[in-house]
Amino acid sequence: IAEGSQAAARALAITPDAGPILLVAAELDLLAGRRDAGLARVARALAINPRNTRALVIRAGFERLAGHADAAAATLRDALAAGPLLAGDPAI
């Protein structure tokens, strides 16, 4: 996780608004328990593309881990309404 987080940080220093890199970094934050950093990255990715289902799924993961099951369920419903899984993810 640490090595991946460092690589993501280097990539974001070069391209701070790269959605796929933001989401990889957010997923690593989720795994490492870095809630604030991860949610900030997800928010930035969603500001770039509000219909990015991957970002919504990651946000739901943070909400679930924080004990907010209802918010996580609502976010997952938003992801389903946004389109097919990984819709709007330019890496796909």
mmCIF file with all atom_site columns, C-alpha atoms in Angstrom:
data_model
loop_
_atom_site.group_PDB
_atom_site.id
_atom_site.type_symbol
_atom_site.label_atom_id
_atom_site.label_alt_id
_atom_site.label_comp_id
_atom_site.label_asym_id
_atom_site.label_entity_id
_atom_site.label_seq_id
_atom_site.pdbx_PDB_ins_code
_atom_site.Cartn_x
_atom_site.Cartn_y
_atom_site.Cartn_z
_atom_site.occupancy
_atom_site.B_iso_or_equiv
_atom_site.pdbx_formal_charge
_atom_site.auth_seq_id
_atom_site.auth_comp_id
_atom_site.auth_asym_id
_atom_site.auth_atom_id
_atom_site.pdbx_PDB_model_num
ATOM 1  C CA . ILE A 1 1  ? 0.000   0.000  0.000   1.00 0.00 ? 1  ILE A CA 1
ATOM 2  C CA . ALA A 1 2  ? 2.791   2.422  0.910   1.00 0.00 ? 2  ALA A CA 1
ATOM 3  C CA . GLU A 1 3  ? 4.641   1.927  -2.360  1.00 0.00 ? 3  GLU A CA 1
ATOM 4  C CA . GLY A 1 4  ? 1.467   2.320  -4.397  1.00 0.00 ? 4  GLY A CA 1
ATOM 5  C CA . SER A 1 5  ? 0.510   5.440  -2.455  1.00 0.00 ? 5  SER A CA 1
ATOM 6  C CA . GLN A 1 6  ? 3.916   6.961  -3.160  1.00 0.00 ? 6  GLN A CA 1
ATOM 7  C CA . ALA A 1 7  ? 3.616   6.192  -6.867  1.00 0.00 ? 7  ALA A CA 1
ATOM 8  C CA . ALA A 1 8  ? 0.122   7.696  -6.967  1.00 0.00 ? 8  ALA A CA 1
ATOM 9  C CA . ALA A 1 9  ? 1.356   10.822 -5.156  1.00 0.00 ? 9  ALA A CA 1
ATOM 10 C CA . ARG A 1 10 ? 4.146   11.253 -7.717  1.00 0.00 ? 10 ARG A CA 1
ATOM 11 C CA . ALA A 1 11 ? 1.684   10.833 -10.581 1.00 0.00 ? 11 ALA A CA 1
ATOM 12 C CA . LEU A 1 12 ? -0.770  13.297 -9.032  1.00 0.00 ? 12 LEU A CA 1
ATOM 13 C CA . ALA A 1 13 ? 2.035   15.837 -8.638  1.00 0.00 ? 13 ALA A CA 1
ATOM 14 C CA . ILE A 1 14 ? 2.364   15.757 -12.421 1.00 0.00 ? 14 ILE A CA 1
ATOM 15 C CA . THR A 1 15 ? -1.329  15.463 -13.333 1.00 0.00 ? 15 THR A CA 1
ATOM 16 C CA . PRO A 1 16 ? -3.435  16.476 -10.306 1.00 0.00 ? 16 PRO A CA 1
ATOM 17 C CA . ASP A 1 17 ? -6.773  16.140 -12.084 1.00 0.00 ? 17 ASP A CA 1
ATOM 18 C CA . ALA A 1 18 ? -6.235  12.697 -13.600 1.00 0.00 ? 18 ALA A CA 1
ATOM 19 C CA . GLY A 1 19 ? -9.415  10.871 -12.581 1.00 0.00 ? 19 GLY A CA 1
ATOM 20 C CA . PRO A 1 20 ? -8.045  7.325  -12.779 1.00 0.00 ? 20 PRO A CA 1
ATOM 21 C CA . ILE A 1 21 ? -5.006  8.234  -10.679 1.00 0.00 ? 21 ILE A CA 1
ATOM 22 C CA . LEU A 1 22 ? -7.175  10.026 -8.136  1.00 0.00 ? 22 LEU A CA 1
ATOM 23 C CA . LEU A 1 23 ? -9.268  6.893  -7.796  1.00 0.00 ? 23 LEU A CA 1
ATOM 24 C CA . VAL A 1 24 ? -6.313  4.535  -7.438  1.00 0.00 ? 24 VAL A CA 1
ATOM 25 C CA . ALA A 1 25 ? -4.975  6.837  -4.720  1.00 0.00 ? 25 ALA A CA 1
ATOM 26 C CA . ALA A 1 26 ? -8.415  6.915  -3.054  1.00 0.00 ? 26 ALA A CA 1
ATOM 27 C CA . GLU A 1 27 ? -8.634  3.119  -3.114  1.00 0.00 ? 27 GLU A CA 1
ATOM 28 C CA . LEU A 1 28 ? -5.208  2.926  -1.479  1.00 0.00 ? 28 LEU A CA 1
ATOM 29 C CA . ASP A 1 29 ? -6.370  5.476  1.102   1.00 0.00 ? 29 ASP A CA 1
ATOM 30 C CA . LEU A 1 30 ? -9.411  3.295  1.782   1.00 0.00 ? 30 LEU A CA 1
ATOM 31 C CA . LEU A 1 31 ? -7.197  0.254  2.352   1.00 0.00 ? 31 LEU A CA 1
ATOM 32 C CA . ALA A 1 32 ? -4.865  2.228  4.613   1.00 0.00 ? 32 ALA A CA 1
ATOM 33 C CA . GLY A 1 33 ? -7.669  3.846  6.608   1.00 0.00 ? 33 GLY A CA 1
ATOM 34 C CA . ARG A 1 34 ? -6.875  7.371  5.413   1.00 0.00 ? 34 ARG A CA 1
ATOM 35 C CA . ARG A 1 35 ? -10.487 8.540  5.296   1.00 0.00 ? 35 ARG A CA 1
ATOM 36 C CA . ASP A 1 36 ? -10.026 12.305 4.892   1.00 0.00 ? 36 ASP A CA 1
ATOM 37 C CA . ALA A 1 37 ? -7.447  12.045 2.116   1.00 0.00 ? 37 ALA A CA 1
ATOM 38 C CA . GLY A 1 38 ? -9.434  9.382  0.298   1.00 0.00 ? 38 GLY A CA 1
ATOM 39 C CA . LEU A 1 39 ? -12.716 11.263 0.462   1.00 0.00 ? 39 LEU A CA 1
ATOM 40 C CA . ALA A 1 40 ? -11.005 14.418 -0.782  1.00 0.00 ? 40 ALA A CA 1
ATOM 41 C CA . ARG A 1 41 ? -9.673  12.513 -3.794  1.00 0.00 ? 41 ARG A CA 1
ATOM 42 C CA . VAL A 1 42 ? -13.073 10.977 -4.495  1.00 0.00 ? 42 VAL A CA 1
ATOM 43 C CA . ALA A 1 43 ? -14.683 14.412 -4.265  1.00 0.00 ? 43 ALA A CA 1
ATOM 44 C CA . ARG A 1 44 ? -12.159 15.792 -6.747  1.00 0.00 ? 44 ARG A CA 1
ATOM 45 C CA . ALA A 1 45 ? -12.777 12.888 -9.144  1.00 0.00 ? 45 ALA A CA 1
ATOM 46 C CA . LEU A 1 46 ? -16.540 13.426 -8.879  1.00 0.00 ? 46 LEU A CA 1
ATOM 47 C CA . ALA A 1 47 ? -16.120 17.155 -9.504  1.00 0.00 ? 47 ALA A CA 1
ATOM 48 C CA . ILE A 1 48 ? -14.379 16.228 -12.753 1.00 0.00 ? 48 ILE A CA 1
ATOM 49 C CA . ASN A 1 49 ? -16.993 13.609 -13.665 1.00 0.00 ? 49 ASN A CA 1
ATOM 50 C CA . PRO A 1 50 ? -20.090 13.367 -11.431 1.00 0.00 ? 50 PRO A CA 1
ATOM 51 C CA . ARG A 1 51 ? -21.255 10.171 -13.180 1.00 0.00 ? 51 ARG A CA 1
ATOM 52 C CA . ASN A 1 52 ? -18.077 8.205  -12.505 1.00 0.00 ? 52 ASN A CA 1
ATOM 53 C CA . THR A 1 53 ? -19.492 5.041  -10.971 1.00 0.00 ? 53 THR A CA 1
ATOM 54 C CA . ARG A 1 54 ? -16.102 3.865  -9.729  1.00 0.00 ? 54 ARG A CA 1
ATOM 55 C CA . ALA A 1 55 ? -15.738 7.061  -7.681  1.00 0.00 ? 55 ALA A CA 1
ATOM 56 C CA . LEU A 1 56 ? -19.222 6.577  -6.265  1.00 0.00 ? 56 LEU A CA 1
ATOM 57 C CA . VAL A 1 57 ? -18.475 2.964  -5.300  1.00 0.00 ? 57 VAL A CA 1
ATOM 58 C CA . ILE A 1 58 ? -15.270 4.041  -3.549  1.00 0.00 ? 58 ILE A CA 1
ATOM 59 C CA . ARG A 1 59 ? -17.163 6.786  -1.699  1.00 0.00 ? 59 ARG A CA 1
ATOM 60 C CA . ALA A 1 60 ? -19.696 4.190  -0.573  1.00 0.00 ? 60 ALA A CA 1
ATOM 61 C CA . GLY A 1 61 ? -16.821 2.112  0.789   1.00 0.00 ? 61 GLY A CA 1
ATOM 62 C CA . PHE A 1 62 ? -15.643 5.004  2.935   1.00 0.00 ? 62 PHE A CA 1
ATOM 63 C CA . GLU A 1 63 ? -19.206 5.629  4.126   1.00 0.00 ? 63 GLU A CA 1
ATOM 64 C CA . ARG A 1 64 ? -19.686 1.977  5.040   1.00 0.00 ? 64 ARG A CA 1
ATOM 65 C CA . LEU A 1 65 ? -16.423 1.831  6.984   1.00 0.00 ? 65 LEU A CA 1
ATOM 66 C CA . ALA A 1 66 ? -17.461 4.961  8.883   1.00 0.00 ? 66 ALA A CA 1
ATOM 67 C CA . GLY A 1 67 ? -20.627 3.151  9.956   1.00 0.00 ? 67 GLY A CA 1
ATOM 68 C CA . HIS A 1 68 ? -22.932 5.095  7.666   1.00 0.00 ? 68 HIS A CA 1
ATOM 69 C CA . ALA A 1 69 ? -24.737 2.187  6.046   1.00 0.00 ? 69 ALA A CA 1
ATOM 70 C CA . ASP A 1 70 ? -27.684 4.283  4.882   1.00 0.00 ? 70 ASP A CA 1
ATOM 71 C CA . ALA A 1 71 ? -25.417 6.822  3.186   1.00 0.00 ? 71 ALA A CA 1
ATOM 72 C CA . ALA A 1 72 ? -23.416 4.007  1.576   1.00 0.00 ? 72 ALA A CA 1
ATOM 73 C CA . ALA A 1 73 ? -26.603 2.422  0.248   1.00 0.00 ? 73 ALA A CA 1
ATOM 74 C CA . ALA A 1 74 ? -27.768 5.763  -1.155  1.00 0.00 ? 74 ALA A CA 1
ATOM 75 C CA . THR A 1 75 ? -24.401 6.315  -2.836  1.00 0.00 ? 75 THR A CA 1
ATOM 76 C CA . LEU A 1 76 ? -24.549 2.850  -4.387  1.00 0.00 ? 76 LEU A CA 1
ATOM 77 C CA . ARG A 1 77 ? -28.038 3.644  -5.692  1.00 0.00 ? 77 ARG A CA 1
ATOM 78 C CA . ASP A 1 78 ? -26.566 6.808  -7.228  1.00 0.00 ? 78 ASP A CA 1
ATOM 79 C CA . ALA A 1 79 ? -23.867 4.678  -8.852  1.00 0.00 ? 79 ALA A CA 1
ATOM 80 C CA . LEU A 1 80 ? -26.471 2.354  -10.343 1.00 0.00 ? 80 LEU A CA 1
ATOM 81 C CA . ALA A 1 81 ? -28.483 5.316  -11.611 1.00 0.00 ? 81 ALA A CA 1
ATOM 82 C CA . ALA A 1 82 ? -25.362 6.873  -13.150 1.00 0.00 ? 82 ALA A CA 1
ATOM 83 C CA . GLY A 1 83 ? -25.030 4.082  -15.663 1.00 0.00 ? 83 GLY A CA 1
ATOM 84 C CA . PRO A 1 84 ? -23.195 0.846  -16.201 1.00 0.00 ? 84 PRO A CA 1
ATOM 85 C CA . LEU A 1 85 ? -20.469 -0.096 -13.759 1.00 0.00 ? 85 LEU A CA 1
ATOM 86 C CA . LEU A 1 86 ? -17.407 2.035  -14.394 1.00 0.00 ? 86 LEU A CA 1
ATOM 87 C CA . ALA A 1 87 ? -19.344 4.388  -16.663 1.00 0.00 ? 87 ALA A CA 1
ATOM 88 C CA . GLY A 1 88 ? -17.473 7.572  -17.186 1.00 0.00 ? 88 GLY A CA 1
ATOM 89 C CA . ASP A 1 89 ? -14.141 6.039  -16.224 1.00 0.00 ? 89 ASP A CA 1
ATOM 90 C CA . PRO A 1 90 ? -11.764 7.073  -19.018 1.00 0.00 ? 90 PRO A CA 1
ATOM 91 C CA . ALA A 1 91 ? -9.441  4.191  -18.131 1.00 0.00 ? 91 ALA A CA 1
ATOM 92 C CA . ILE A 1 92 ? -12.036 1.695  -19.333 1.00 0.00 ? 92 ILE A CA 1
#
